[in-house]
GROMACS .gro file of C-alpha atoms in nm:
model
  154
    1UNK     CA    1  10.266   9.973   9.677
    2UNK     CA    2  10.210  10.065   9.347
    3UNK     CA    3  10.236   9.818   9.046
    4UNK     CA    4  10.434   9.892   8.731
    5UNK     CA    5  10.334   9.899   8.379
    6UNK     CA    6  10.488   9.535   8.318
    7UNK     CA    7  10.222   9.379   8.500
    8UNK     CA    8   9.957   9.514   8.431
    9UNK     CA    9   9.730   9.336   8.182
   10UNK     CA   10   9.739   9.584   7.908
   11UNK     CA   11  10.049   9.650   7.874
   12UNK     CA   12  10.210   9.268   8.004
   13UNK     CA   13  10.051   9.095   7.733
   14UNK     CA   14  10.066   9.086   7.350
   15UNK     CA   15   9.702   9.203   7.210
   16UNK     CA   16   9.689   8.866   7.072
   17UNK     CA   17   9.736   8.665   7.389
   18UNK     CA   18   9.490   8.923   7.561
   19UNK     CA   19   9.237   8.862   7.270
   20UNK     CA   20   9.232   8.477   7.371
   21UNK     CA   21   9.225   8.527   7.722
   22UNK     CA   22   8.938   8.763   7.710
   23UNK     CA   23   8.754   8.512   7.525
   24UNK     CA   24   8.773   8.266   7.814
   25UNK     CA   25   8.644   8.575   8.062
   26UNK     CA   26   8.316   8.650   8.216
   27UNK     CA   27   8.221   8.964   8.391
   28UNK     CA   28   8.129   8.968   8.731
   29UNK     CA   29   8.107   9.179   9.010
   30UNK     CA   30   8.212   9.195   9.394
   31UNK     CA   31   8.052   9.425   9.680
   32UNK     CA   32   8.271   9.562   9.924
   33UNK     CA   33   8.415   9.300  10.216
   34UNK     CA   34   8.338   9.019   9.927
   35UNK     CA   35   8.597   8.745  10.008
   36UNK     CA   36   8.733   8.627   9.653
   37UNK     CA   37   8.899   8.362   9.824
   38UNK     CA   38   9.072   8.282  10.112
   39UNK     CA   39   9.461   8.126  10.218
   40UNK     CA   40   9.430   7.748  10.158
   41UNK     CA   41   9.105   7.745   9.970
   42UNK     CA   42   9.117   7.563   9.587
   43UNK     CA   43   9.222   7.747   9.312
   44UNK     CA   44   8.987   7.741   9.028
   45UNK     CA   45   8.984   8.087   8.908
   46UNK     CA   46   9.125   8.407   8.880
   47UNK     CA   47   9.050   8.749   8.815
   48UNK     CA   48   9.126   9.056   8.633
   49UNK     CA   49   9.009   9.412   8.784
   50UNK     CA   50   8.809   9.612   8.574
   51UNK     CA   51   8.689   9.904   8.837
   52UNK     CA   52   8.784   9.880   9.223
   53UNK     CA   53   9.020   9.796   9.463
   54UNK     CA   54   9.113   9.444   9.558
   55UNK     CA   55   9.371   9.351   9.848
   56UNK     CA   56   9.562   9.070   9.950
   57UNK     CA   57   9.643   8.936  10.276
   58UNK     CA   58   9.846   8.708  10.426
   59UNK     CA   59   9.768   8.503  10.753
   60UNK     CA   60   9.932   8.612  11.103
   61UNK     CA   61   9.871   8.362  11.355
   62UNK     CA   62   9.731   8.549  11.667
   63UNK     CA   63   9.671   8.893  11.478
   64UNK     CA   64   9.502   8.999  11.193
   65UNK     CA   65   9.525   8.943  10.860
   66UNK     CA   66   9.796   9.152  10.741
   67UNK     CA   67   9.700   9.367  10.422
   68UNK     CA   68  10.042   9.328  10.187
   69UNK     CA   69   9.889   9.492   9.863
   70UNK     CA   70   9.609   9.696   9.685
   71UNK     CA   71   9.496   9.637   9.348
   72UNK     CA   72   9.337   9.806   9.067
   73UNK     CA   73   9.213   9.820   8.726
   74UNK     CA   74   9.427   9.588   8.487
   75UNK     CA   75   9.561   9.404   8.783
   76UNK     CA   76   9.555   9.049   8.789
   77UNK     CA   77   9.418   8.870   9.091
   78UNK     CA   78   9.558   8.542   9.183
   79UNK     CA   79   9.830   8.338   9.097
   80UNK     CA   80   9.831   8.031   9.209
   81UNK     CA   81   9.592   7.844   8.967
   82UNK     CA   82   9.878   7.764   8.755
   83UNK     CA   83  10.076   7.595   9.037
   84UNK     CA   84  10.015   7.265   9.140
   85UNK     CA   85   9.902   7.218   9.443
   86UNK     CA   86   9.663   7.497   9.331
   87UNK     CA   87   9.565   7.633   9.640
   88UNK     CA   88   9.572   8.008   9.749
   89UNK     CA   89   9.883   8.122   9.929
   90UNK     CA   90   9.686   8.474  10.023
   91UNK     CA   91   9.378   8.578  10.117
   92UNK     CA   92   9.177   8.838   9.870
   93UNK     CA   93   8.870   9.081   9.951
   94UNK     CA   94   8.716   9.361   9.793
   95UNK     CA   95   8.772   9.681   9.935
   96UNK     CA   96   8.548   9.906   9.715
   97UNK     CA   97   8.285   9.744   9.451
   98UNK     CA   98   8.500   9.566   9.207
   99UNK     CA   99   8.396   9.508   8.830
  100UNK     CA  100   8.635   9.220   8.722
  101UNK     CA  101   8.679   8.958   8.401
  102UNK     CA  102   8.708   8.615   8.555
  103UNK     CA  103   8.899   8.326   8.436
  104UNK     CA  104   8.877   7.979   8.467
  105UNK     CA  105   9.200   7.817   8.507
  106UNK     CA  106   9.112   7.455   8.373
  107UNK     CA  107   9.064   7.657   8.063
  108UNK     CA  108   9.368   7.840   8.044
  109UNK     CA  109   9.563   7.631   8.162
  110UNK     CA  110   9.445   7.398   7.862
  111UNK     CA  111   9.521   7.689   7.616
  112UNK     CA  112   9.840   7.694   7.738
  113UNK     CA  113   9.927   7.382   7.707
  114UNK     CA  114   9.759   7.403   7.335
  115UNK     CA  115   9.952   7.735   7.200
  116UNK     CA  116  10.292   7.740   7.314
  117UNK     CA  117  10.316   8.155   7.241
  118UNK     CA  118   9.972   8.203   7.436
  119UNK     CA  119  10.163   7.984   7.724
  120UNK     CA  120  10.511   8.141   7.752
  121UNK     CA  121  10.355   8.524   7.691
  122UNK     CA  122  10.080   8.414   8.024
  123UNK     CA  123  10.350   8.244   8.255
  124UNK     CA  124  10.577   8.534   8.193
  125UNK     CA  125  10.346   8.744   8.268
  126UNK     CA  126  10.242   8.551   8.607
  127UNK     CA  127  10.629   8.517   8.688
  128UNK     CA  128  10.649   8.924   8.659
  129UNK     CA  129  10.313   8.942   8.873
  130UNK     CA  130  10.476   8.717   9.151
  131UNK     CA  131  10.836   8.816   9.150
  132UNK     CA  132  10.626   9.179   9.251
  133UNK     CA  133  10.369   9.071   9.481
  134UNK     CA  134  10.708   8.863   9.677
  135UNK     CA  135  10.888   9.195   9.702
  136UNK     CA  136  10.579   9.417   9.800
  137UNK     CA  137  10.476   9.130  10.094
  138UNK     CA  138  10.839   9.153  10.182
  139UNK     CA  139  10.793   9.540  10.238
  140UNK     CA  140  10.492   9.525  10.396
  141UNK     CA  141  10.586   9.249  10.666
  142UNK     CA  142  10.879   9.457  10.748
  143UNK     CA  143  10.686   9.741  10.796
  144UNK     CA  144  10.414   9.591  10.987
  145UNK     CA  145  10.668   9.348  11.224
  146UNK     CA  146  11.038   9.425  11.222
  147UNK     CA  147  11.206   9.665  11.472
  148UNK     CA  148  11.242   9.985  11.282
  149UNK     CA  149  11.052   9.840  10.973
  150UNK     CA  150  11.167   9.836  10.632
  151UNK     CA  151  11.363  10.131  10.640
  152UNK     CA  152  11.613   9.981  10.878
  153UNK     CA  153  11.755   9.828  10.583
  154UNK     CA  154  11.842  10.084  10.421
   0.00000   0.00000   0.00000
Protein backbone atom coordinates (compact mmCIF):
# COMPACT_ATOMS: atom_id res chain seq x y z
CA UNK A 1 0.00 0.00 0.00
CA UNK A 2 1.29 3.11 -0.85
CA UNK A 3 1.61 6.08 1.66
CA UNK A 4 0.38 9.59 0.92
CA UNK A 5 2.12 12.82 0.94
CA UNK A 6 0.63 13.70 4.54
CA UNK A 7 2.78 11.33 6.15
CA UNK A 8 5.56 11.45 4.89
CA UNK A 9 8.26 13.36 6.79
CA UNK A 10 8.85 16.08 4.36
CA UNK A 11 5.92 17.09 3.60
CA UNK A 12 3.94 16.14 7.35
CA UNK A 13 6.03 18.42 9.17
CA UNK A 14 6.70 22.19 9.33
CA UNK A 15 10.60 22.77 8.30
CA UNK A 16 10.91 24.06 11.69
CA UNK A 17 9.70 21.04 13.63
CA UNK A 18 11.81 18.85 11.10
CA UNK A 19 14.89 21.14 11.83
CA UNK A 20 14.59 20.10 15.66
CA UNK A 21 13.92 16.66 15.10
CA UNK A 22 16.82 16.19 12.83
CA UNK A 23 18.94 17.57 15.43
CA UNK A 24 18.04 14.76 17.83
CA UNK A 25 18.87 12.10 14.74
CA UNK A 26 21.75 9.88 14.06
CA UNK A 27 22.40 8.00 10.92
CA UNK A 28 22.56 4.49 10.85
CA UNK A 29 22.24 1.74 8.70
CA UNK A 30 20.39 -1.78 8.44
CA UNK A 31 21.41 -4.90 6.14
CA UNK A 32 18.79 -6.79 4.66
CA UNK A 33 16.66 -9.35 7.18
CA UNK A 34 17.95 -6.73 10.06
CA UNK A 35 15.15 -6.99 12.71
CA UNK A 36 14.56 -3.24 13.91
CA UNK A 37 12.48 -4.58 16.48
CA UNK A 38 10.14 -7.01 17.18
CA UNK A 39 6.06 -7.22 18.61
CA UNK A 40 6.37 -6.75 22.40
CA UNK A 41 9.95 -5.61 22.56
CA UNK A 42 10.60 -1.87 24.44
CA UNK A 43 10.23 1.06 22.62
CA UNK A 44 13.14 3.32 22.80
CA UNK A 45 13.55 4.52 19.36
CA UNK A 46 12.34 5.14 16.13
CA UNK A 47 13.33 5.64 12.75
CA UNK A 48 13.09 7.62 9.69
CA UNK A 49 14.01 5.93 6.13
CA UNK A 50 16.48 7.56 4.24
CA UNK A 51 17.18 4.76 1.30
CA UNK A 52 15.41 1.20 1.45
CA UNK A 53 12.56 -0.63 2.18
CA UNK A 54 11.33 -1.40 5.65
CA UNK A 55 8.15 -3.67 6.45
CA UNK A 56 5.97 -4.29 9.18
CA UNK A 57 4.43 -7.31 10.44
CA UNK A 58 2.05 -8.36 12.63
CA UNK A 59 2.03 -11.73 14.65
CA UNK A 60 -0.29 -14.78 13.45
CA UNK A 61 -0.33 -17.40 15.92
CA UNK A 62 0.42 -20.73 14.04
CA UNK A 63 1.54 -18.98 10.65
CA UNK A 64 3.84 -16.55 9.69
CA UNK A 65 4.32 -13.26 10.30
CA UNK A 66 2.00 -11.48 8.16
CA UNK A 67 3.70 -8.56 6.09
CA UNK A 68 0.86 -5.53 6.42
CA UNK A 69 3.11 -2.68 4.88
CA UNK A 70 6.30 -1.53 2.96
CA UNK A 71 8.11 1.51 3.64
CA UNK A 72 10.33 3.92 2.05
CA UNK A 73 12.29 6.98 2.01
CA UNK A 74 10.64 9.75 4.31
CA UNK A 75 8.62 7.13 6.05
CA UNK A 76 8.55 7.03 9.59
CA UNK A 77 9.18 3.76 11.37
CA UNK A 78 7.50 3.14 14.59
CA UNK A 79 4.97 4.55 16.56
CA UNK A 80 4.62 3.42 19.62
CA UNK A 81 7.41 5.24 21.60
CA UNK A 82 5.05 7.92 22.35
CA UNK A 83 2.45 5.59 23.93
CA UNK A 84 2.71 4.42 27.23
CA UNK A 85 3.14 1.21 27.68
CA UNK A 86 5.81 1.81 24.98
CA UNK A 87 6.14 -1.41 23.60
CA UNK A 88 5.95 -2.42 19.83
CA UNK A 89 2.57 -3.48 18.57
CA UNK A 90 4.41 -4.79 15.09
CA UNK A 91 7.24 -6.37 14.13
CA UNK A 92 9.83 -4.37 11.64
CA UNK A 93 12.72 -5.80 9.28
CA UNK A 94 14.67 -4.57 6.56
CA UNK A 95 13.92 -5.80 3.32
CA UNK A 96 16.66 -4.11 1.18
CA UNK A 97 19.74 -2.12 2.92
CA UNK A 98 18.11 0.71 4.68
CA UNK A 99 19.93 4.15 5.35
CA UNK A 100 17.73 5.70 8.18
CA UNK A 101 17.91 8.90 10.84
CA UNK A 102 17.18 7.42 14.23
CA UNK A 103 15.48 8.97 17.08
CA UNK A 104 15.51 8.58 20.56
CA UNK A 105 12.22 8.88 22.07
CA UNK A 106 13.24 9.96 25.74
CA UNK A 107 14.46 12.89 23.79
CA UNK A 108 11.59 13.77 21.87
CA UNK A 109 9.37 13.01 23.88
CA UNK A 110 11.10 15.66 26.29
CA UNK A 111 10.98 18.26 23.41
CA UNK A 112 7.60 17.76 23.24
CA UNK A 113 6.72 18.22 26.34
CA UNK A 114 9.17 21.48 26.25
CA UNK A 115 7.70 23.26 22.89
CA UNK A 116 4.13 22.89 22.72
CA UNK A 117 4.19 23.70 18.58
CA UNK A 118 7.14 21.05 18.17
CA UNK A 119 4.58 18.64 20.24
CA UNK A 120 1.17 19.13 18.57
CA UNK A 121 2.96 19.43 14.80
CA UNK A 122 4.89 15.57 15.92
CA UNK A 123 1.69 13.88 17.50
CA UNK A 124 -0.29 15.01 14.55
CA UNK A 125 1.87 13.80 12.50
CA UNK A 126 2.08 10.24 14.40
CA UNK A 127 -1.88 10.30 14.61
CA UNK A 128 -1.88 10.66 10.54
CA UNK A 129 0.94 7.84 10.43
CA UNK A 130 -1.32 5.46 12.58
CA UNK A 131 -4.80 6.26 11.48
CA UNK A 132 -2.85 4.86 7.89
CA UNK A 133 -0.89 2.04 9.01
CA UNK A 134 -4.69 0.85 10.96
CA UNK A 135 -6.38 1.03 7.58
CA UNK A 136 -3.50 -0.57 5.43
CA UNK A 137 -3.24 -3.70 8.29
CA UNK A 138 -6.96 -3.77 7.93
CA UNK A 139 -6.50 -4.37 4.06
CA UNK A 140 -3.91 -6.57 4.28
CA UNK A 141 -5.51 -9.03 6.96
CA UNK A 142 -8.48 -9.17 4.78
CA UNK A 143 -6.61 -10.02 1.99
CA UNK A 144 -4.42 -12.50 3.54
CA UNK A 145 -7.49 -14.29 5.85
CA UNK A 146 -11.07 -13.45 4.97
CA UNK A 147 -13.17 -15.50 2.48
CA UNK A 148 -13.01 -13.53 -0.70
CA UNK A 149 -10.53 -10.95 0.86
CA UNK A 150 -10.91 -7.37 0.93
CA UNK A 151 -12.74 -6.99 -2.08
CA UNK A 152 -15.75 -8.79 -0.70
CA UNK A 153 -16.55 -5.61 0.84
CA UNK A 154 -16.95 -3.82 -1.72
Amino acid sequence: MSTTSSTRFATALPTVCRSQLMELAREVNFDEGTPLFREGGHADRFWIVRSGTVTLDVHVPGRRAAVIESLGPGQLVGCSWLFKPYSWRLGAEAMTPVRAYELDADHVRTLMGADAAFGSALGHWVGEVLAHRLHAARVRLLDLYAPYGSGSFL
